[in-house]
CSV table of C-alpha atoms in Angstrom, one decimal:
chain,number,residue,atom,x,y,z
A,1,UNK,CA,29.0,26.6,-77.7
A,2,UNK,CA,28.4,23.9,-80.3
A,3,UNK,CA,26.5,24.9,-83.4
A,4,UNK,CA,23.0,23.4,-83.2
A,5,UNK,CA,22.1,20.8,-85.8
A,6,UNK,CA,19.8,22.2,-88.4
A,7,UNK,CA,16.3,20.9,-88.0
A,8,UNK,CA,15.1,18.4,-90.6
A,9,UNK,CA,12.0,19.0,-92.7
A,10,UNK,CA,10.3,16.2,-90.8
A,11,UNK,CA,11.0,17.8,-87.5
A,12,UNK,CA,9.6,21.1,-88.7
A,13,UNK,CA,6.5,19.4,-90.2
A,14,UNK,CA,5.7,18.0,-86.7
A,15,UNK,CA,4.6,21.5,-85.8
A,16,UNK,CA,2.0,21.7,-88.5
A,17,UNK,CA,-1.0,20.9,-86.1
A,18,UNK,CA,0.2,23.5,-83.6
A,19,UNK,CA,0.6,26.2,-86.4
A,20,UNK,CA,-2.9,25.4,-87.7
A,21,UNK,CA,-4.4,25.8,-84.2
A,22,UNK,CA,-2.6,29.1,-83.6
A,23,UNK,CA,-3.6,30.4,-87.0
A,24,UNK,CA,-7.2,29.3,-86.3
A,25,UNK,CA,-7.2,31.1,-82.9
A,26,UNK,CA,-6.1,34.2,-84.7
A,27,UNK,CA,-8.0,34.1,-87.9
A,28,UNK,CA,-11.1,31.9,-87.2
A,29,UNK,CA,-11.2,31.0,-90.8
A,30,UNK,CA,-10.2,27.4,-91.7
A,31,UNK,CA,-9.2,28.1,-95.3
A,32,UNK,CA,-7.1,31.1,-94.4
A,33,UNK,CA,-5.5,29.3,-91.4
A,34,UNK,CA,-4.6,26.4,-93.6
A,35,UNK,CA,-3.0,28.7,-96.2
A,36,UNK,CA,-1.0,30.8,-93.8
A,37,UNK,CA,0.2,27.7,-91.7
A,38,UNK,CA,1.3,26.0,-94.9
A,39,UNK,CA,3.2,29.2,-96.0
A,40,UNK,CA,4.9,29.3,-92.6
A,41,UNK,CA,5.9,25.7,-92.8
A,42,UNK,CA,7.3,26.1,-96.3
A,43,UNK,CA,9.2,29.2,-95.2
A,44,UNK,CA,10.6,27.3,-92.1
A,45,UNK,CA,11.7,24.4,-94.3
A,46,UNK,CA,13.3,26.7,-96.8
A,47,UNK,CA,15.1,28.6,-94.0
A,48,UNK,CA,16.0,25.7,-91.8
A,49,UNK,CA,19.7,26.4,-92.2
A,50,UNK,CA,19.2,29.8,-90.5
A,51,UNK,CA,17.8,28.2,-87.3
A,52,UNK,CA,20.4,29.2,-84.7
A,53,UNK,CA,19.1,27.5,-81.7
A,54,UNK,CA,18.7,30.7,-79.7
A,55,UNK,CA,15.1,29.7,-79.1
A,56,UNK,CA,13.5,26.3,-79.2
A,57,UNK,CA,12.5,25.0,-82.6
A,58,UNK,CA,8.9,25.4,-81.5
A,59,UNK,CA,9.3,29.1,-80.7
A,60,UNK,CA,11.2,29.7,-84.0
A,61,UNK,CA,8.5,28.0,-86.1
A,62,UNK,CA,5.8,29.9,-84.3
A,63,UNK,CA,7.6,33.2,-84.9
A,64,UNK,CA,7.7,32.5,-88.6
A,65,UNK,CA,3.9,32.0,-88.6
A,66,UNK,CA,3.5,35.2,-86.6
A,67,UNK,CA,5.4,37.2,-89.2
A,68,UNK,CA,3.4,35.6,-92.0
A,69,UNK,CA,0.1,36.6,-90.3
A,70,UNK,CA,1.4,40.1,-89.7
A,71,UNK,CA,2.4,40.3,-93.4
A,72,UNK,CA,-1.1,39.1,-94.5
A,73,UNK,CA,-2.8,41.6,-92.2
A,74,UNK,CA,-0.8,44.5,-93.8
A,75,UNK,CA,-2.3,43.4,-97.1
A,76,UNK,CA,-6.0,44.0,-96.4
A,77,UNK,CA,-7.1,42.4,-99.6
A,78,UNK,CA,-5.8,39.1,-98.3
A,79,UNK,CA,-7.0,39.4,-94.7
A,80,UNK,CA,-9.9,41.4,-93.4
A,81,UNK,CA,-10.3,41.0,-89.6
A,82,UNK,CA,-13.0,43.6,-89.2
A,83,UNK,CA,-15.9,42.5,-87.0
A,84,UNK,CA,-19.5,41.9,-88.0
A,85,UNK,CA,-21.6,44.2,-85.8
A,86,UNK,CA,-24.2,41.5,-85.1
A,87,UNK,CA,-21.5,39.0,-84.0
A,88,UNK,CA,-19.8,41.7,-81.9
A,89,UNK,CA,-23.1,42.6,-80.1
A,90,UNK,CA,-23.6,38.9,-79.2
A,91,UNK,CA,-20.1,38.6,-77.8
A,92,UNK,CA,-20.4,41.7,-75.7
A,93,UNK,CA,-23.2,40.0,-73.8
A,94,UNK,CA,-22.5,40.2,-70.1
A,95,UNK,CA,-23.7,36.8,-68.9
A,96,UNK,CA,-20.4,34.9,-68.5
A,97,UNK,CA,-18.7,37.6,-66.5
A,98,UNK,CA,-21.6,38.8,-64.3
A,99,UNK,CA,-22.2,35.2,-63.3
A,100,UNK,CA,-18.9,35.4,-61.4
A,101,UNK,CA,-19.9,38.3,-59.1
A,102,UNK,CA,-22.8,39.1,-56.7
A,103,UNK,CA,-24.8,42.3,-56.9
A,104,UNK,CA,-22.1,44.1,-54.9
A,105,UNK,CA,-19.4,43.2,-57.4
A,106,UNK,CA,-17.9,40.6,-55.0
A,107,UNK,CA,-16.7,37.2,-56.2
A,108,UNK,CA,-19.5,34.7,-55.5
A,109,UNK,CA,-17.2,31.9,-54.5
A,110,UNK,CA,-13.8,31.6,-52.7
A,111,UNK,CA,-11.4,30.3,-55.3
A,112,UNK,CA,-9.0,27.5,-54.7
A,113,UNK,CA,-5.4,27.8,-55.6
A,114,UNK,CA,-4.4,26.1,-58.9
A,115,UNK,CA,-1.7,23.5,-58.8
A,116,UNK,CA,1.6,25.1,-59.7
A,117,UNK,CA,2.2,24.4,-63.4
A,118,UNK,CA,5.8,25.7,-63.4
A,119,UNK,CA,7.3,22.3,-63.2
A,120,UNK,CA,7.9,21.0,-66.7
A,121,UNK,CA,6.0,17.9,-66.0
A,122,UNK,CA,2.9,19.9,-65.3
A,123,UNK,CA,3.4,22.8,-67.7
A,124,UNK,CA,2.6,20.7,-70.8
A,125,UNK,CA,-0.6,19.6,-69.2
A,126,UNK,CA,-1.5,23.2,-68.2
A,127,UNK,CA,-0.9,24.4,-71.7
A,128,UNK,CA,-3.1,21.7,-73.1
A,129,UNK,CA,-5.9,22.8,-70.8
A,130,UNK,CA,-5.3,26.4,-71.8
A,131,UNK,CA,-5.4,25.5,-75.5
A,132,UNK,CA,-8.6,23.6,-75.0
A,133,UNK,CA,-10.1,26.6,-73.3
A,134,UNK,CA,-9.0,29.0,-76.1
A,135,UNK,CA,-11.0,26.9,-78.6
A,136,UNK,CA,-14.2,28.0,-76.7
A,137,UNK,CA,-13.6,31.7,-77.1
A,138,UNK,CA,-16.0,33.4,-79.4
A,139,UNK,CA,-14.4,34.5,-82.7
A,140,UNK,CA,-14.0,38.2,-82.1
A,141,UNK,CA,-12.7,37.6,-78.6
A,142,UNK,CA,-10.2,35.1,-79.9
A,143,UNK,CA,-9.0,37.4,-82.6
A,144,UNK,CA,-8.6,40.4,-80.3
A,145,UNK,CA,-6.9,38.3,-77.6
A,146,UNK,CA,-4.4,36.7,-80.0
A,147,UNK,CA,-3.6,40.0,-81.6
A,148,UNK,CA,-2.8,41.4,-78.2
A,149,UNK,CA,-1.1,38.4,-76.5
A,150,UNK,CA,0.6,36.8,-79.5
A,151,UNK,CA,1.0,39.3,-82.3
A,152,UNK,CA,1.7,42.0,-79.6
A,153,UNK,CA,-0.2,44.7,-81.4
A,154,UNK,CA,-1.1,47.8,-79.5
A,155,UNK,CA,-4.7,48.3,-78.6
A,156,UNK,CA,-4.8,51.2,-81.1
A,157,UNK,CA,-3.6,48.9,-83.9
A,158,UNK,CA,-6.2,46.2,-82.9
A,159,UNK,CA,-9.0,48.7,-83.0
A,160,UNK,CA,-8.0,49.8,-86.5
A,161,UNK,CA,-7.6,46.2,-87.7
A,162,UNK,CA,-10.9,45.1,-86.2
A,163,UNK,CA,-12.8,48.3,-86.8
A,164,UNK,CA,-14.0,48.4,-83.1
A,165,UNK,CA,-14.0,51.2,-80.6
A,166,UNK,CA,-11.4,51.3,-77.8
A,167,UNK,CA,-14.3,50.7,-75.3
A,168,UNK,CA,-15.5,47.6,-77.1
A,169,UNK,CA,-12.0,46.3,-77.5
A,170,UNK,CA,-11.4,46.7,-73.8
A,171,UNK,CA,-14.5,44.7,-73.1
A,172,UNK,CA,-13.5,41.9,-75.6
A,173,UNK,CA,-10.1,41.6,-74.0
A,174,UNK,CA,-11.5,41.6,-70.5
A,175,UNK,CA,-14.2,39.0,-71.3
A,176,UNK,CA,-11.6,36.8,-73.1
A,177,UNK,CA,-9.4,36.8,-70.0
A,178,UNK,CA,-12.3,36.2,-67.6
A,179,UNK,CA,-13.6,33.4,-69.7
A,180,UNK,CA,-10.2,31.7,-69.9
A,181,UNK,CA,-9.8,32.0,-66.1
A,182,UNK,CA,-13.1,30.5,-65.5
A,183,UNK,CA,-12.5,27.7,-68.0
A,184,UNK,CA,-9.1,26.8,-66.7
A,185,UNK,CA,-10.4,26.9,-63.2
A,186,UNK,CA,-12.9,24.2,-64.1
A,187,UNK,CA,-10.4,22.0,-65.9
A,188,UNK,CA,-7.1,22.5,-64.0
A,189,UNK,CA,-6.1,20.6,-60.9
A,190,UNK,CA,-6.0,22.3,-57.5
A,191,UNK,CA,-3.7,22.1,-54.6
B,1,UNK,CA,-20.8,46.5,-67.4
B,2,UNK,CA,-17.5,48.2,-66.7
B,3,UNK,CA,-15.6,49.4,-63.7
B,4,UNK,CA,-17.5,51.6,-61.4
B,5,UNK,CA,-16.1,55.2,-61.2
B,6,UNK,CA,-17.0,55.9,-57.7
B,7,UNK,CA,-17.5,54.1,-54.4
B,8,UNK,CA,-15.3,51.4,-52.9
B,9,UNK,CA,-13.3,49.2,-55.2
B,10,UNK,CA,-15.0,45.9,-55.8
B,11,UNK,CA,-13.7,42.5,-56.7
B,12,UNK,CA,-15.1,43.1,-60.2
B,13,UNK,CA,-13.3,46.4,-60.4
B,14,UNK,CA,-10.0,44.7,-59.6
B,15,UNK,CA,-10.5,42.2,-62.5
B,16,UNK,CA,-10.9,45.1,-64.9
B,17,UNK,CA,-7.6,46.6,-63.5
B,18,UNK,CA,-5.8,43.3,-63.7
B,19,UNK,CA,-6.9,43.0,-67.4
B,20,UNK,CA,-6.1,46.6,-68.2
B,21,UNK,CA,-2.6,46.1,-66.8
B,22,UNK,CA,-1.9,43.7,-69.6
B,23,UNK,CA,-2.6,46.4,-72.2
B,24,UNK,CA,-1.3,49.6,-70.6
B,25,UNK,CA,0.5,50.9,-67.6
B,26,UNK,CA,-1.9,51.6,-64.7
B,27,UNK,CA,-1.9,55.0,-63.2
B,28,UNK,CA,-0.6,55.4,-59.6
B,29,UNK,CA,-4.1,55.9,-58.4
B,30,UNK,CA,-5.3,52.7,-60.2
B,31,UNK,CA,-2.3,50.7,-58.9
B,32,UNK,CA,-3.0,51.9,-55.4
B,33,UNK,CA,-6.8,51.1,-55.5
B,34,UNK,CA,-5.9,47.6,-56.9
B,35,UNK,CA,-3.3,46.9,-54.3
B,36,UNK,CA,-5.4,48.2,-51.4
B,37,UNK,CA,-8.4,46.0,-52.4
B,38,UNK,CA,-6.3,42.9,-53.0
B,39,UNK,CA,-4.5,43.3,-49.7
B,40,UNK,CA,-7.8,43.0,-47.9
B,41,UNK,CA,-9.5,40.4,-50.0
B,42,UNK,CA,-8.8,36.7,-49.9
B,43,UNK,CA,-10.8,36.0,-53.0
B,44,UNK,CA,-8.9,38.5,-55.1
B,45,UNK,CA,-5.6,37.4,-53.8
B,46,UNK,CA,-6.2,33.9,-55.2
B,47,UNK,CA,-7.8,35.2,-58.4
B,48,UNK,CA,-4.8,37.4,-59.0
B,49,UNK,CA,-2.4,34.4,-58.7
B,50,UNK,CA,-4.7,32.5,-61.1
B,51,UNK,CA,-4.5,35.4,-63.6
B,52,UNK,CA,-0.7,35.5,-63.3
B,53,UNK,CA,-0.5,31.8,-63.9
B,54,UNK,CA,-2.9,32.2,-66.8
B,55,UNK,CA,-0.9,35.0,-68.5
B,56,UNK,CA,2.4,33.2,-68.0
B,57,UNK,CA,0.8,30.1,-69.6
B,58,UNK,CA,-0.5,32.1,-72.6
B,59,UNK,CA,2.9,33.7,-73.2
B,60,UNK,CA,4.6,30.3,-73.0
B,61,UNK,CA,2.0,28.8,-75.4
B,62,UNK,CA,2.5,31.4,-78.1
B,63,UNK,CA,6.3,31.4,-77.6
B,64,UNK,CA,6.6,34.8,-75.9
B,65,UNK,CA,8.2,33.3,-72.8
B,66,UNK,CA,11.4,31.3,-72.6
B,67,UNK,CA,9.8,28.2,-71.2
B,68,UNK,CA,9.3,25.2,-73.3
B,69,UNK,CA,5.8,24.0,-74.2
B,70,UNK,CA,4.1,21.0,-75.8
B,71,UNK,CA,5.6,20.1,-79.1
B,72,UNK,CA,2.6,18.7,-81.0
């Protein structure tokens, strides 16, 4: 196989908006997100010769940001993700989810199939819809969801980082998935 | 509200199981309850496909999958 061309600094810099959005979904703090996204970009530019093309440039740059955030989380003085009890109580409100089901726990409506986003043409659109829906997740739900789905921390690790009980984390993750499904269902095309 | 511990498995229960399966391996009993309910429930069959599409999309978005994603 041919060696891939090293990405240019300009190519790497095009991912800045994406890195900022991902950092915001995880941290929900604009100043911290800006700092860590900038650090990740600088590291990617510094290490651009080590890009081997085994993944896409996008995936490679995101993985650098992921490691930067994990590093920052290990240093609690820099990054405290513990929840505020009042904010958590508000997010644990049942309304979004219970609105989906009748009194017997049955879906109130028959869902329609989503258009298949697996074709490349549609996948970009689907991911934009998804991204837009993620901006509407409340802060603690967003942090918990991203720690699980992006940083791939165990639930035990997330409980420790956020200082929440396993039961509350389970509810946060459940609500985030339910809310995303509902939001995507409203915005994504159907067959 | 969380999953009911007794009585027949509801659509809402299945959503808890589908979510939990993202975080841990379901027990054989849970897997069986989930499958049995979904097999007989049109609404949950569609909802499960939607969740599967959603989870694949999330993984593609954060670079966990192998599929390409938007580059801006």
